[in-house]
C-alpha cells in the first residue's frame, strides 16, 4: 500500500487548537439547571447502572450541546471539551449517574478492565503503572501517550488534583504525517504488526496478547493505535516476536513527535468539564500529580468508553482487539473476567435503543488475526 500524508481536520497542530476554539462547547445556566433537575429526578440510590435507560433522563436542550461536542470529536478535530456540567448542584453519585446518562444518549458503553466495569473512576489508589498488570488511571504517575480501547472516550472532571494532572492530547494523524515526512522508512515500519499485552485482563476467549500495526487505513480513513507500556510488557510474554530494530526506532521517534511543542496540546480539566476524544485519531497522556489529603478533595474523574452508532469501518487489522470492525457496531472495550449475561443483556438493549446491530456474544476475529 502506498504511503501518503493525511488531510483531515483532526491532523492539527497546537497553534490551530489555540487559535480556533470551536472545539470548546459550553452549557448555559438554564441548560445546566435543567440537566441537574433531570438527574435528581431519575436518580435512585443503589440502583445499578444497567437498570437505567436513556429515556429515564430528559436532559433538555443541553443534550444538543453535548451531542455537538461528541460530533466534533467524531468528525472534526477529534477532540472536544464541554464546559459547565452541573457539579456543585448535584452529589458525587448524581454526577456519576449524570455521566452515565450522557453515555446512554450517545452510544453503548464498553467494559474497561479485569472487573468488566462499564464506568471507571480515574483516581490514584496506589497502583504501579509499569507493573505487568498495572493501569495508569489508578495511579498518580505521568503516563505514556496512548489510545484507549474504544471509539470515543469521555472524561468528566469532578475534582482536580492539588497540583499537576494536566491532560495532554496529540493528533495521531499529525504524528503520522510528521513520521512519514521525516522518516518514510520508519513510517513503513509503523504499518507492520506490533504485539500488545492484554495485561492479564483477557477474557476467556482471548489470548494474553494481540497484534496490529500502529497505523492502518480503511475506506480512505487513517487510524492510529499506540501504547508503549502494552508493547513493552508484551515482549515478556512467551511466543511474542521481538521488536525489529526498525520498530524500536519507529516507536522512539513517534514518542518524540508526540511530545513536540507544536504537536502536544496541554490543558487543565476543571470540575464540571467533560472531555471527548476520538481514539482512532487522538492520543492522550497526563502529567504526574499530587493529591489533597482529604478524601473528598482527591482528584476524581469519571471515564466512559463508547461504541457509537455512526462509527466508521475499522481496518481489518483492528479486529483482534475490537472484535468487530464493521461500522456502527458494538465493539471494543476490555471484557475482562466478569463479563456475564447481565453485561450482554445491557449491551443488546442499549444497541437496540440506538438502532445499532445486536452485539456478538462470541468472539469475532477476521481471518489471520487469531493471535
XYZ file of C-alpha atoms in Angstrom:
371
model
C 0.000 0.000 0.000
C 1.355 3.406 -0.990
C 2.183 5.593 1.999
C 0.701 9.084 1.860
C 0.037 12.019 4.215
C -3.424 12.554 5.684
C -5.554 15.647 5.099
C -8.076 15.897 7.929
C -9.337 18.490 10.436
C -8.051 16.046 13.070
C -4.494 16.419 11.723
C -3.985 19.630 13.675
C -1.046 21.441 15.209
C -1.178 23.232 18.560
C -1.430 26.714 17.036
C -4.659 25.716 15.272
C -6.214 24.463 18.504
C -5.133 27.580 20.375
C -6.424 29.996 17.723
C -9.759 28.318 16.998
C -11.916 27.386 19.977
C -14.805 25.852 18.046
C -13.895 22.549 19.712
C -14.912 24.031 23.097
C -18.614 23.929 23.998
C -20.472 25.487 26.928
C -23.726 24.875 28.746
C -25.604 27.976 29.834
C -27.181 28.359 33.263
C -30.643 27.220 32.151
C -29.278 24.119 30.415
C -27.170 23.262 33.426
C -30.116 23.711 35.794
C -32.424 21.511 33.699
C -29.784 18.809 33.474
C -29.280 18.781 37.236
C -33.037 18.583 37.814
C -33.378 15.684 35.354
C -30.621 13.709 37.044
C -32.034 14.307 40.519
C -35.480 13.199 39.344
C -34.169 9.949 37.833
C -31.518 9.066 40.405
C -32.275 6.216 42.798
C -29.719 5.316 45.461
C -28.190 1.860 44.971
C -29.824 1.419 41.556
C -27.441 -0.445 39.234
C -26.082 1.318 36.150
C -27.567 -1.330 33.874
C -31.049 -0.603 35.255
C -31.057 2.944 33.882
C -32.190 3.725 30.341
C -31.684 6.819 28.240
C -35.422 7.550 28.351
C -35.160 7.957 32.130
C -33.276 11.238 31.669
C -34.800 14.276 29.984
C -31.564 16.228 29.749
C -33.195 19.031 27.759
C -31.524 21.406 25.275
C -28.165 20.837 26.949
C -28.074 17.383 25.379
C -27.926 19.055 21.973
C -24.779 20.902 23.032
C -23.300 17.663 24.343
C -24.141 15.865 21.090
C -22.433 18.638 19.117
C -19.297 18.226 21.234
C -19.353 14.485 20.617
C -19.740 15.091 16.883
C -16.692 17.363 16.898
C -14.695 14.502 18.364
C -16.058 12.033 15.821
C -15.796 14.026 12.585
C -13.973 17.263 13.394
C -10.837 17.922 15.408
C -11.040 14.549 17.156
C -11.075 16.441 20.467
C -13.781 18.443 22.221
C -14.363 19.843 25.694
C -17.751 20.661 27.156
C -17.712 23.176 29.991
C -20.401 23.679 32.588
C -21.722 20.283 33.593
C -23.617 20.768 36.870
C -21.146 19.893 39.575
C -21.983 21.866 42.702
C -25.711 21.362 42.092
C -25.505 17.559 42.424
C -23.960 14.994 44.745
C -20.911 12.979 43.746
C -23.041 9.937 42.954
C -25.541 12.035 40.992
C -22.607 13.417 38.996
C -21.567 9.839 38.234
C -25.086 8.922 37.105
C -25.300 12.081 35.004
C -22.292 10.957 33.003
C -23.778 7.504 32.610
C -26.966 9.182 31.324
C -24.965 11.167 28.777
C -23.356 7.940 27.614
C -26.764 6.288 27.220
C -27.730 9.028 24.778
C -24.505 8.784 22.756
C -23.582 5.116 22.413
C -23.106 1.727 24.003
C -20.749 1.801 26.989
C -17.870 -0.661 26.801
C -16.288 -2.642 29.665
C -12.943 -1.234 30.765
C -10.917 -3.776 32.682
C -10.411 -7.018 34.529
C -13.590 -6.466 36.589
C -15.603 -5.783 33.413
C -16.606 -2.367 34.803
C -18.528 -0.062 32.448
C -17.592 3.184 34.185
C -14.201 3.824 35.741
C -13.215 6.208 38.487
C -9.946 7.805 37.397
C -8.208 8.318 40.708
C -4.957 7.360 42.452
C -5.382 4.228 44.562
C -1.750 3.126 44.705
C -1.412 1.084 41.506
C 2.017 0.774 39.848
C 1.780 1.972 36.255
C 4.769 -0.041 34.966
C 3.683 -3.352 36.510
C 2.674 -6.182 34.167
C -0.931 -5.732 35.330
C -0.708 -2.002 36.064
C -3.320 0.520 34.930
C -2.324 4.159 34.688
C -5.750 5.551 35.546
C -5.449 4.172 39.093
C -2.039 5.749 39.721
C -0.733 9.302 40.045
C 2.112 8.634 37.592
C 2.921 10.513 34.428
C 1.558 8.394 31.575
C 2.890 7.460 28.162
C 0.896 8.649 25.190
C -1.697 6.011 24.386
C -5.111 5.285 22.952
C -7.988 3.725 24.868
C -9.801 0.644 23.610
C -12.950 2.207 22.159
C -14.259 4.594 19.528
C -14.907 7.569 21.832
C -13.690 8.136 25.390
C -15.248 10.712 27.711
C -13.638 12.068 30.874
C -15.784 14.062 33.290
C -13.896 16.021 35.944
C -15.377 16.048 39.441
C -12.235 17.083 41.367
C -8.879 18.296 40.068
C -5.604 17.474 41.805
C -3.831 19.715 44.304
C -1.105 20.128 41.688
C -0.292 18.524 38.349
C -2.510 16.109 36.472
C -2.702 18.131 33.270
C -4.300 16.454 30.270
C -2.120 16.193 27.155
C -3.510 15.405 23.704
C -1.708 14.885 20.395
C -3.114 14.057 16.989
C -2.039 10.629 15.773
C -2.715 11.865 12.230
C -0.282 14.755 12.672
C 2.206 12.290 14.131
C 1.758 10.047 11.077
C 2.307 12.946 8.672
C 5.437 14.003 10.563
C 6.803 10.469 10.747
C 6.223 9.993 7.022
C 7.913 13.296 6.143
C 10.962 12.765 8.362
C 11.500 9.011 8.126
C 9.432 7.244 5.465
C 11.287 4.026 6.253
C 10.027 4.177 9.845
C 6.527 5.046 8.635
C 6.718 1.777 6.731
C 7.719 0.025 9.969
C 4.683 1.563 11.705
C 2.469 -0.342 9.254
C 3.899 -3.722 10.340
C 2.385 -5.862 13.147
C 3.185 -4.847 16.734
C 2.256 -7.037 19.683
C 0.282 -5.600 22.614
C -0.182 -7.262 26.001
C -3.658 -7.537 27.478
C -2.062 -7.045 30.930
C -3.730 -10.186 32.369
C -7.188 -8.713 31.633
C -8.020 -11.070 28.762
C -11.452 -12.676 28.562
C -11.706 -16.493 28.465
C -11.856 -16.463 24.648
C -8.805 -14.192 24.275
C -5.077 -14.796 24.361
C -2.649 -12.791 26.518
C -1.680 -10.547 23.591
C -2.889 -9.378 20.187
C -1.204 -7.854 17.156
C -1.926 -4.913 14.884
C 0.039 -2.129 13.186
C 0.349 1.320 14.713
C -1.285 2.878 11.653
C -3.654 1.414 9.095
C -6.397 2.538 6.712
C -9.976 1.619 5.913
C -12.224 3.214 3.300
C -9.946 6.223 2.906
C -9.535 6.964 6.622
C -6.320 6.592 8.635
C -6.449 5.059 12.121
C -3.770 5.207 14.826
C -3.002 2.998 17.827
C -0.168 3.251 20.348
C 0.578 2.212 23.910
C 4.258 1.771 24.761
C 3.521 0.154 28.108
C 1.441 -2.597 26.476
C 4.078 -3.215 23.781
C 6.822 -3.345 26.413
C 5.016 -5.874 28.611
C 4.095 -7.987 25.571
C 7.807 -8.543 24.983
C 7.876 -10.524 28.243
C 5.199 -12.995 27.048
C 6.268 -16.333 25.602
C 5.664 -16.548 21.873
C 5.746 -12.817 21.150
C 8.326 -11.986 18.459
C 10.958 -9.418 19.442
C 10.642 -5.930 18.048
C 12.726 -5.296 14.962
C 15.325 -2.537 15.034
C 13.140 -0.507 12.683
C 10.169 -0.907 15.038
C 12.250 0.235 18.016
C 13.417 3.315 16.124
C 9.876 3.947 14.921
C 8.390 3.952 18.429
C 11.163 6.150 19.800
C 10.633 8.723 17.071
C 6.860 8.502 17.442
C 7.053 9.286 21.159
C 9.408 12.174 20.395
C 6.998 13.595 17.820
C 4.006 13.299 20.145
C 5.682 15.500 22.770
C 6.909 18.236 20.462
C 5.538 21.679 21.384
C 3.736 22.096 18.059
C 2.068 18.659 18.368
C 1.219 18.200 22.077
C -1.633 20.329 23.403
C -1.813 20.632 27.193
C -4.946 21.612 29.100
C -6.403 21.659 32.580
C -9.682 19.854 33.107
C -11.691 21.833 35.635
C -14.555 20.481 37.774
C -17.592 20.270 35.501
C -15.547 19.802 32.316
C -16.338 16.874 30.029
C -13.619 15.902 27.556
C -14.332 13.883 24.395
C -11.596 12.149 22.398
C -11.709 10.043 19.260
C -9.273 7.230 19.974
C -8.705 6.492 16.296
C -7.134 9.901 15.609
C -6.036 11.198 19.049
C -3.509 10.013 21.619
C -3.574 11.245 25.187
C -1.430 11.375 28.281
C -1.301 13.028 31.684
C 1.316 14.635 33.891
C 2.081 13.289 37.355
C 0.044 14.838 40.132
C -0.092 15.445 43.871
C -3.398 14.814 45.619
C -5.067 16.510 48.557
C -5.013 14.683 51.875
C -8.778 14.886 52.345
C -10.565 12.021 50.598
C -13.422 14.203 49.385
C -10.989 16.573 47.636
C -8.824 13.986 45.856
C -8.550 14.063 42.067
C -11.522 12.242 40.557
C -12.761 11.861 37.010
C -15.363 9.511 35.579
C -14.465 7.707 32.374
C -16.720 6.129 29.773
C -15.700 4.127 26.725
C -18.319 4.279 23.980
C -19.147 2.479 20.754
C -21.225 4.897 18.690
C -23.967 4.313 16.093
C -22.176 6.368 13.424
C -18.672 4.941 13.827
C -16.518 4.266 10.761
C -15.431 0.900 9.477
C -12.141 -0.106 11.107
C -9.145 -1.667 9.355
C -9.285 -5.465 9.322
C -6.077 -5.432 11.381
C -8.015 -3.809 14.255
C -10.258 -6.857 14.628
C -8.018 -8.784 17.007
C -8.791 -6.214 19.689
C -12.119 -4.648 18.663
C -13.747 -7.989 17.725
C -15.950 -6.287 15.126
C -14.558 -3.895 12.530
C -17.925 -3.126 10.933
C -19.254 0.460 11.165
C -21.826 1.348 13.790
C -21.393 -1.859 15.776
C -20.894 -2.647 19.447
C -17.122 -3.099 19.511
C -14.012 -2.530 21.569
C -13.564 -2.473 25.316
C -11.929 -4.921 27.715
C -14.380 -7.706 28.509
C -12.220 -8.814 31.415
C -13.048 -11.617 33.840
C -16.599 -10.761 34.908
C -18.391 -10.267 31.592
C -21.676 -12.142 32.021
C -25.266 -12.421 30.834
C -26.175 -9.126 32.510
C -23.429 -7.332 30.563
C -24.561 -8.849 27.280
C -28.215 -8.057 28.000
C -27.362 -4.406 28.722
C -25.342 -4.100 25.513
C -28.116 -5.720 23.460
C -30.813 -3.482 24.957
C -28.750 -0.328 24.530
C -27.801 -1.210 20.948
C -31.472 -1.716 20.107
C -32.376 1.641 21.661
C -29.841 3.360 19.388
C -30.696 1.400 16.252
C -27.394 -0.489 16.232
C -26.993 -4.164 15.280
C -27.183 -6.648 18.128
C -23.712 -7.325 19.581
C -21.892 -10.596 19.041
C -21.615 -12.717 22.172
C -18.864 -14.902 20.717
C -15.510 -13.653 19.616
C -15.243 -12.279 16.060
C -11.783 -12.308 14.503
C -11.028 -11.555 10.849
C -9.105 -14.302 9.077
C -5.454 -14.443 10.088
C -5.802 -12.373 13.265
C -6.347 -15.071 15.850
C -3.315 -14.196 17.996
